[in-house]
CSV table of N, CA and C in Angstrom, one decimal:
chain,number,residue,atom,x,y,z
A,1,UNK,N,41.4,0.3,-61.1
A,1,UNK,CA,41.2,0.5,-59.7
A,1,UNK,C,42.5,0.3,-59.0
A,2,UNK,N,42.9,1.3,-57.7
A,2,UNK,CA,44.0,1.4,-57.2
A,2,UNK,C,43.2,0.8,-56.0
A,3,UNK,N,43.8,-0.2,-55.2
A,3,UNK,CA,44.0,-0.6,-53.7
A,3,UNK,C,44.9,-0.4,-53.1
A,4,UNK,N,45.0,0.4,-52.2
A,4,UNK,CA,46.3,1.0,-51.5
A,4,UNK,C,46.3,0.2,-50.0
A,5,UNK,N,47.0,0.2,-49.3
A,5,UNK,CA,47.0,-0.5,-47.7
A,5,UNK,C,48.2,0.3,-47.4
A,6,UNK,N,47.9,1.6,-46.9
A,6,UNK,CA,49.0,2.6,-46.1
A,6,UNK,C,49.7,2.0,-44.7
A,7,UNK,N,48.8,0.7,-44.0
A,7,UNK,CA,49.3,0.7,-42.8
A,7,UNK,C,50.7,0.0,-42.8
A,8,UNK,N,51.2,0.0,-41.9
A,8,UNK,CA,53.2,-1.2,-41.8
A,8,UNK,C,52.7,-2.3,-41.1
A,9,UNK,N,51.7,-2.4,-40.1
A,9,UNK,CA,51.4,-3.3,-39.5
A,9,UNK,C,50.4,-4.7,-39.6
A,10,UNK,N,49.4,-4.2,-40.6
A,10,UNK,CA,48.9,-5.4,-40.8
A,10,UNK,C,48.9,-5.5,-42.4
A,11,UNK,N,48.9,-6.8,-43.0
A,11,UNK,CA,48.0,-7.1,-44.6
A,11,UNK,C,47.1,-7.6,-44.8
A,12,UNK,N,46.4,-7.5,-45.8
A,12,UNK,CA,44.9,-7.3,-45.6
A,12,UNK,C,45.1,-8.7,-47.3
A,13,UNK,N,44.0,-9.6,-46.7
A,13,UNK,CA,44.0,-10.3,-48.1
A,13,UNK,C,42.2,-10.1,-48.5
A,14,UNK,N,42.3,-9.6,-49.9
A,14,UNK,CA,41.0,-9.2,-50.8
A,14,UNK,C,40.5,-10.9,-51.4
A,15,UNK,N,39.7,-11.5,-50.5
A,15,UNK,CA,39.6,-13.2,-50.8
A,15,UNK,C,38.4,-12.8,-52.1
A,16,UNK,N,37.4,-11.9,-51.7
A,16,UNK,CA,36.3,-11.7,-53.3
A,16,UNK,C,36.3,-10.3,-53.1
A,17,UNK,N,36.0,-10.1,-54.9
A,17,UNK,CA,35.7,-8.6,-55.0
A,17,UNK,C,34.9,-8.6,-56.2
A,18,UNK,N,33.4,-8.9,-55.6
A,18,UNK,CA,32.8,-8.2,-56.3
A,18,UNK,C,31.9,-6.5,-57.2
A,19,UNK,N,32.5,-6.3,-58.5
A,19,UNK,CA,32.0,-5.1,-58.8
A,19,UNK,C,30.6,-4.9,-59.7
A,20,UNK,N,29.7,-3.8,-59.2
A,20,UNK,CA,28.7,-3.8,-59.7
A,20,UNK,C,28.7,-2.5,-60.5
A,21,UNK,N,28.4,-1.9,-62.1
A,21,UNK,CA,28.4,-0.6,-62.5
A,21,UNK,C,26.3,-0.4,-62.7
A,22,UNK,N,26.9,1.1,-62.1
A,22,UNK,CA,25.5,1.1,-62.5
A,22,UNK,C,25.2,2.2,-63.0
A,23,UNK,N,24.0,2.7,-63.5
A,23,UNK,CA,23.5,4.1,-64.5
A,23,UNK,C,21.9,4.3,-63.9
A,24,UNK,N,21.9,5.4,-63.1
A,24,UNK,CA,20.7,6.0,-62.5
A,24,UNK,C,20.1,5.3,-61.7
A,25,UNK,N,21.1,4.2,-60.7
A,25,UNK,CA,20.3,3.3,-60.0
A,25,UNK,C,20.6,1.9,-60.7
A,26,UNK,N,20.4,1.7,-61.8
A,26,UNK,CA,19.9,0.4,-62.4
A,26,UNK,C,21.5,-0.8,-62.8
A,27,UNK,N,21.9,-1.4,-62.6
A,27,UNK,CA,22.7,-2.3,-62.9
A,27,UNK,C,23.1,-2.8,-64.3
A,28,UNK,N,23.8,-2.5,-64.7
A,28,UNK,CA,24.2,-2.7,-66.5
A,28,UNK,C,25.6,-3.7,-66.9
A,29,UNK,N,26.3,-3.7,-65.8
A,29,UNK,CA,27.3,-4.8,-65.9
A,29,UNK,C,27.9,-5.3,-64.3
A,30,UNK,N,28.8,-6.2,-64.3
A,30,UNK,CA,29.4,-7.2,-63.2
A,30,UNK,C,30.1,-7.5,-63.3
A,31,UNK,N,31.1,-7.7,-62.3
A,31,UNK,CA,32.6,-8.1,-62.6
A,31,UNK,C,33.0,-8.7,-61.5
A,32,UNK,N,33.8,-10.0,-61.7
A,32,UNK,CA,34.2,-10.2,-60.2
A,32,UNK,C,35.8,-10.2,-60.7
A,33,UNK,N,36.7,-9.9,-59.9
A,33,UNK,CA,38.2,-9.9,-58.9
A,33,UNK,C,38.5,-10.9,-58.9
A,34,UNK,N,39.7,-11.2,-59.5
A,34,UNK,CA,40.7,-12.1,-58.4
A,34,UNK,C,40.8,-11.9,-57.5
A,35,UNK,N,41.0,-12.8,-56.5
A,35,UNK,CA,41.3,-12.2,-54.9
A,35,UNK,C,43.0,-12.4,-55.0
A,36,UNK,N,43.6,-11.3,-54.5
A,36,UNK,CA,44.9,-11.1,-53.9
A,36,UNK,C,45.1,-10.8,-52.3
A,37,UNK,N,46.3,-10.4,-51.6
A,37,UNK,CA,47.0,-10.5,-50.9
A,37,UNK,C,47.6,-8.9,-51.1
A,38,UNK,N,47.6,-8.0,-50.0
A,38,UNK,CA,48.3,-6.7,-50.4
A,38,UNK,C,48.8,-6.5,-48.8
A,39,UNK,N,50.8,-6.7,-49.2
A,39,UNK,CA,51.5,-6.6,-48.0
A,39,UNK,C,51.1,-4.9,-47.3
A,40,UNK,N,52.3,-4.8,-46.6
A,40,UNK,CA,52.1,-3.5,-45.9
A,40,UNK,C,52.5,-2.3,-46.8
A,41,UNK,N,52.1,-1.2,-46.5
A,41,UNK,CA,52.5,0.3,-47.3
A,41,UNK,C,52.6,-0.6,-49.0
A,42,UNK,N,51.6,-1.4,-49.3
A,42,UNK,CA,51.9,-1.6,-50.6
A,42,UNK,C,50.6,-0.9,-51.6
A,43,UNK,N,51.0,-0.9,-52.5
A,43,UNK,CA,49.3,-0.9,-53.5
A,43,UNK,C,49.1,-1.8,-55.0
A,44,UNK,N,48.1,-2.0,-55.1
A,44,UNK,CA,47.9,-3.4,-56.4
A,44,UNK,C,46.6,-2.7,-57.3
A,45,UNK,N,47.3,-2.2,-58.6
A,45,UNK,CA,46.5,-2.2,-59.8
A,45,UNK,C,45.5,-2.9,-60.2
A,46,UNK,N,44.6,-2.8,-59.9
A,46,UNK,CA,43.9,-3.8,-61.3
A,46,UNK,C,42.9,-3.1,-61.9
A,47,UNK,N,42.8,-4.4,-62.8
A,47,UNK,CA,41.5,-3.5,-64.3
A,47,UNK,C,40.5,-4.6,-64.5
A,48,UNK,N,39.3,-3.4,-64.6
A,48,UNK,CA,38.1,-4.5,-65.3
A,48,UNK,C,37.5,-3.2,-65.6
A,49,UNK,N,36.5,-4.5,-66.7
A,49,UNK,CA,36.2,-3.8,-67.8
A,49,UNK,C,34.6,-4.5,-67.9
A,50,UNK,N,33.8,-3.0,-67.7
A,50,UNK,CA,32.5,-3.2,-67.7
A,50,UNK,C,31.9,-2.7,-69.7
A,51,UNK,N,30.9,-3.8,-69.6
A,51,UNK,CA,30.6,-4.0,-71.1
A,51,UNK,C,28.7,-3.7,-70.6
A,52,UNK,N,27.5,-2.5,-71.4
A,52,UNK,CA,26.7,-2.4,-71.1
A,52,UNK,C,25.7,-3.3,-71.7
A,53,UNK,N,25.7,-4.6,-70.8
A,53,UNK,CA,25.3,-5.8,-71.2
A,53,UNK,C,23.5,-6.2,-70.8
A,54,UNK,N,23.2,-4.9,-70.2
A,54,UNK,CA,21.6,-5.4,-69.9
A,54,UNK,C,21.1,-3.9,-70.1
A,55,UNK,N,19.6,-3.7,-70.6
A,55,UNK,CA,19.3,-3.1,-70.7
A,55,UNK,C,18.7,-2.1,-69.3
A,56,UNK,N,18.9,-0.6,-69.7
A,56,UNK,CA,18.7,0.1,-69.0
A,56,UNK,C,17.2,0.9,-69.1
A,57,UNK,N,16.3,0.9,-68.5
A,57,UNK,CA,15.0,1.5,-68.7
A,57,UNK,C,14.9,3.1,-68.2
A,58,UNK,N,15.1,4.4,-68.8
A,58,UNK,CA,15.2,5.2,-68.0
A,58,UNK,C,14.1,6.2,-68.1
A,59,UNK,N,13.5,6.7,-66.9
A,59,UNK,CA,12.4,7.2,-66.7
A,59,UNK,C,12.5,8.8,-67.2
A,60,UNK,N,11.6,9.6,-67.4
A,60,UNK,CA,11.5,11.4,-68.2
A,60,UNK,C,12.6,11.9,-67.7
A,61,UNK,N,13.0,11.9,-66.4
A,61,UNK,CA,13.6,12.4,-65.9
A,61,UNK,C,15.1,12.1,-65.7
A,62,UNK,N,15.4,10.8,-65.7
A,62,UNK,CA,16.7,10.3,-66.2
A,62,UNK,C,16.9,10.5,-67.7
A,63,UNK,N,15.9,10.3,-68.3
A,63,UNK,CA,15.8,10.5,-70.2
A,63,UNK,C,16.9,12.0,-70.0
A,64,UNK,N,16.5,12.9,-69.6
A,64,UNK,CA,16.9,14.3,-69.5
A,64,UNK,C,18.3,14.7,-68.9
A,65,UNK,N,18.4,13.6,-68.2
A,65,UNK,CA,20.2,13.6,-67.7
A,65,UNK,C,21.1,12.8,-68.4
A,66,UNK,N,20.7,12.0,-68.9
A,66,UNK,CA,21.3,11.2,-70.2
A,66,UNK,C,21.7,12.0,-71.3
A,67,UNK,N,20.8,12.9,-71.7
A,67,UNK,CA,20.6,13.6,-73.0
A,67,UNK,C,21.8,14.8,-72.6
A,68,UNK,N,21.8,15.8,-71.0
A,68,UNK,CA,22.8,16.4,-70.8
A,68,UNK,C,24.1,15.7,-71.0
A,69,UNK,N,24.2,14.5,-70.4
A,69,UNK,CA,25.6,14.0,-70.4
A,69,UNK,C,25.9,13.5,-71.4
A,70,UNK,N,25.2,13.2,-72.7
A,70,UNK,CA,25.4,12.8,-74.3
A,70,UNK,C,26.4,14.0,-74.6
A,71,UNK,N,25.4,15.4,-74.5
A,71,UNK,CA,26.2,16.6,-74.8
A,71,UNK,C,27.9,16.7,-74.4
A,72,UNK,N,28.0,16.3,-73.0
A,72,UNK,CA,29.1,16.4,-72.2
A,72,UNK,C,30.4,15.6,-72.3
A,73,UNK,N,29.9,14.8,-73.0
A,73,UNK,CA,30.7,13.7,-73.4
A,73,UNK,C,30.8,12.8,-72.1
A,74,UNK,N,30.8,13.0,-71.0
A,74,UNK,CA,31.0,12.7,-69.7
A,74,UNK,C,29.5,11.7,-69.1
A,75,UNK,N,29.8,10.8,-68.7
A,75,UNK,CA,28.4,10.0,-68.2
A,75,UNK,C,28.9,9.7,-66.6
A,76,UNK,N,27.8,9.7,-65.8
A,76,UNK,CA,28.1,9.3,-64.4
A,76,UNK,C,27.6,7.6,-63.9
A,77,UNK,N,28.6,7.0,-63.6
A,77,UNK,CA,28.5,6.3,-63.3
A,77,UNK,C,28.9,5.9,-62.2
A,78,UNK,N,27.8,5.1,-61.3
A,78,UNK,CA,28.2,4.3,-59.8
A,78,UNK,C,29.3,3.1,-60.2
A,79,UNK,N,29.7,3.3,-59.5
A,79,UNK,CA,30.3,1.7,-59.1
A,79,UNK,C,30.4,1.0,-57.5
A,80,UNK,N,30.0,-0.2,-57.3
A,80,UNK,CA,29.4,-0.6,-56.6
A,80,UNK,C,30.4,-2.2,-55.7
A,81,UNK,N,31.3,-1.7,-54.6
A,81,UNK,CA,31.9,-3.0,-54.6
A,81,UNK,C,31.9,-3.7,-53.3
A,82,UNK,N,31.8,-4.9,-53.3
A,82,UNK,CA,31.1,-5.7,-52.4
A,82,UNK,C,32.4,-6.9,-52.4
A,83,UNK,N,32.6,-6.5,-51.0
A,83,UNK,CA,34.6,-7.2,-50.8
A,83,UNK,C,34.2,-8.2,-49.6
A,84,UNK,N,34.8,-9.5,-49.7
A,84,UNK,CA,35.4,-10.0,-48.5
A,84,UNK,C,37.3,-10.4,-47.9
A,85,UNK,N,37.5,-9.8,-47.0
A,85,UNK,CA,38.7,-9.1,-46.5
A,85,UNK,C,38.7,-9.8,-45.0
A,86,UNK,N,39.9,-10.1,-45.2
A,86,UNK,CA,40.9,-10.4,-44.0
A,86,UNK,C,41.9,-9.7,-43.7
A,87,UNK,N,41.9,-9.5,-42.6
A,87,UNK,CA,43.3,-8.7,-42.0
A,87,UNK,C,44.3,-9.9,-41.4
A,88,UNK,N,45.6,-9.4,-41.5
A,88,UNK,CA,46.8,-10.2,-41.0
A,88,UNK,C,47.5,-9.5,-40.5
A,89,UNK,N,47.9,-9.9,-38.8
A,89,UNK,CA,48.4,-9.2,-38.2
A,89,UNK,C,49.5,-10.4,-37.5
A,90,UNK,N,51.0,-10.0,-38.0
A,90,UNK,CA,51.9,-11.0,-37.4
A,90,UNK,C,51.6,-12.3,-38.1
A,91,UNK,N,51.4,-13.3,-37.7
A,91,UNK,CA,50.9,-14.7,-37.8
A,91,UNK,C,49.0,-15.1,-37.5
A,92,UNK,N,48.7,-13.8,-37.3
A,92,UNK,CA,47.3,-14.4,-37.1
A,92,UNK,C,46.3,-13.3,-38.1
A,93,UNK,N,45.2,-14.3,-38.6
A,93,UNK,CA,44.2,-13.9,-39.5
A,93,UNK,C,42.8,-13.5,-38.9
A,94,UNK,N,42.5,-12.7,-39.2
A,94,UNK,CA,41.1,-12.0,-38.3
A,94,UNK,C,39.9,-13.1,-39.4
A,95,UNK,N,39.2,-13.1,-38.9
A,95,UNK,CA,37.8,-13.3,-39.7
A,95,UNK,C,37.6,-12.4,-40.6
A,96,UNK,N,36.5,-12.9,-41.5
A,96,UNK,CA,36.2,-11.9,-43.0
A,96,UNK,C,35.1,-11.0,-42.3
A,97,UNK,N,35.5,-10.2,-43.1
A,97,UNK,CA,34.8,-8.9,-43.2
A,97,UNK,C,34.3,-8.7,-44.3
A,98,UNK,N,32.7,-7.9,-44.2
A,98,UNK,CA,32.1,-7.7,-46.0
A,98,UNK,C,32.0,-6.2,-45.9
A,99,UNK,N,32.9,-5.4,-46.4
A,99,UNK,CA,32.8,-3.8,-46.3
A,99,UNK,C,32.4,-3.5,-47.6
A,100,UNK,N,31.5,-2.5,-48.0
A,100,UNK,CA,30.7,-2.0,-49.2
A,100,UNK,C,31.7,-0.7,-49.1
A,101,UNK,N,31.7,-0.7,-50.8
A,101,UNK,CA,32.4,0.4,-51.4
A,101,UNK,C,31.7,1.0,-52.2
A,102,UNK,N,31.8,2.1,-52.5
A,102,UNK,CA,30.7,3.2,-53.4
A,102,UNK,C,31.5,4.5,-53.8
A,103,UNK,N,31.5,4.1,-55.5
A,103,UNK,CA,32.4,5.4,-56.1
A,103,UNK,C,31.8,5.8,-57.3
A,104,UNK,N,31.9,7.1,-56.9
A,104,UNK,CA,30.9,8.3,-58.5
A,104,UNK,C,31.6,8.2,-59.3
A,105,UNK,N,31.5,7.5,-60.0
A,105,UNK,CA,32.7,8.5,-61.4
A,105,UNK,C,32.5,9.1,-62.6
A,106,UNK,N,32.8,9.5,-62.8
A,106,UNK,CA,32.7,10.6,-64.3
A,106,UNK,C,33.6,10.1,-65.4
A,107,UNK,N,32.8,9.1,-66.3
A,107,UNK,CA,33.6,8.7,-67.3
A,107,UNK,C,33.7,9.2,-68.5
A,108,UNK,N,34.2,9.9,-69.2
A,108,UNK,CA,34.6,10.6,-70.5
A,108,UNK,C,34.1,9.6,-71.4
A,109,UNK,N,33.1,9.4,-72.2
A,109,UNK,CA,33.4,8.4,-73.5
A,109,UNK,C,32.8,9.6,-74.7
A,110,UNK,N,33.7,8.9,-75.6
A,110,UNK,CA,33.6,10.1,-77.0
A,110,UNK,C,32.0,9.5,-77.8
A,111,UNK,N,31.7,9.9,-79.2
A,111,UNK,CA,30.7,9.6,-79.3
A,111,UNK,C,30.7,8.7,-80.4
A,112,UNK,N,32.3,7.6,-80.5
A,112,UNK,CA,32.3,6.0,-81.0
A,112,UNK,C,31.7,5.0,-79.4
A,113,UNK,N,32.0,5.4,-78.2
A,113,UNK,CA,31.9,4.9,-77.4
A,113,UNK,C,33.0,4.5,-76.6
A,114,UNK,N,34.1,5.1,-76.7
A,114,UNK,CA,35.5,4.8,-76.5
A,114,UNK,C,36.1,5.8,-75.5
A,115,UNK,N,36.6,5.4,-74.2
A,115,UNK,CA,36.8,6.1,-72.9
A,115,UNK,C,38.2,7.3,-73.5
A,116,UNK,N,38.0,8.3,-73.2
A,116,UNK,CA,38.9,9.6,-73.2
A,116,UNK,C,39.7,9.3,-71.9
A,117,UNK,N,41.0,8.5,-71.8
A,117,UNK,CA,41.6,8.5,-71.0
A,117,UNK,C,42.2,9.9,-70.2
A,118,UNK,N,42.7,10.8,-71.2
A,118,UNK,CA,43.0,11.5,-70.4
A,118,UNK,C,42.3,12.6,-69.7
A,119,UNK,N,40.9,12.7,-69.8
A,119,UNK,CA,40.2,13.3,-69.3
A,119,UNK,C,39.5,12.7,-68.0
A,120,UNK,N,39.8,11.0,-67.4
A,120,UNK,CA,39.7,10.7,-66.4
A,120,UNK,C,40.5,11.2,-64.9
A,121,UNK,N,39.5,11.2,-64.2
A,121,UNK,CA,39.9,11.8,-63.3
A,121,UNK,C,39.7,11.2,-61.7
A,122,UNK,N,40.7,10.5,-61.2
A,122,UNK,CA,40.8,10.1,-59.9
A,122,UNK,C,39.7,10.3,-59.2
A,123,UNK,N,39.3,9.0,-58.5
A,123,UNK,CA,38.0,9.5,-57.5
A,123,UNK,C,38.3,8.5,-56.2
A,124,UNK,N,38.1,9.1,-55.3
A,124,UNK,CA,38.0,8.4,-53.9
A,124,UNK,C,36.6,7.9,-53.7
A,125,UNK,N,36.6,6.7,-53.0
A,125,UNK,CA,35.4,5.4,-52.8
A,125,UNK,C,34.9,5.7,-51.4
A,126,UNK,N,33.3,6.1,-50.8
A,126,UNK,CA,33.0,5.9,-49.7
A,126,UNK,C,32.7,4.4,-48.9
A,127,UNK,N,32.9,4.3,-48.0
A,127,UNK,CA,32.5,3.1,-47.3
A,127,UNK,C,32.2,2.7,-46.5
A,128,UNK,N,31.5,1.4,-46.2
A,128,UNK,CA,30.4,1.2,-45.5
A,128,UNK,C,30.8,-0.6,-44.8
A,129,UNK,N,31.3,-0.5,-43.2
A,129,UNK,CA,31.6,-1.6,-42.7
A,129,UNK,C,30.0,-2.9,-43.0
């Protein structure tokens, strides 16, 4: 995941980040963030790695989108992120903020189970103050 902060004037510190993956609704793994600090016009990499650690129950009709996306090699997956965020402007710190993030993604895995990097494909996150 890319965190970008385009603005020059304030920095924003990411105190929690929690990530949730999910498959047709249902929750399959969790991840939490370090929290960092991300100055102005900067951006900060990070990686996590979801493992499908709880079982998924999926009804006739998810059975059947599954089965398409086995074909596809491609599986869609939510990811689900639940942040607390401060802004810094000059010398002074705003109070936290909990803004919800929500991104589709389309993950390539082959049929050992192993992500097709280069068939990933950048996706932008909606969100929710």
């Amino acid at each position: 995941m890319t965190f970008r902060n385009p603005n020059r004037r304030l920095g924003i510190y990411y105190d929690k980040i929690e990530a949730n993956a999910m498959y047709h609704g249902q929750r399959f793994s969790s991840a939490e963030v370090q929290g960092f600090y991300l100055g102005h016009k900067k951006e900060n990499n990070v990686s996590v790695a979801f493992k499908g650690e709880q079982l998924v129950v999926l009804g006739s009709g998810d059975k059947s989108k599954y089965d398409s996306e086995k074909v596809d090699d491609v599986y869609y997956i939510d990811l689900k992120l639940r942040l607390k965020i401060r802004f810094k402007v000059w010398f002074a710190k705003t109070p936290k903020f909990t803004p919800k993030f929500e991104c589709d993604l389309k993950v390539p895995l082959s049929s050992k189970g192993k992500v097709l990097s280069t068939n990933f494909e950048r996706t932008k996150c909606d969100f929710d103050w």
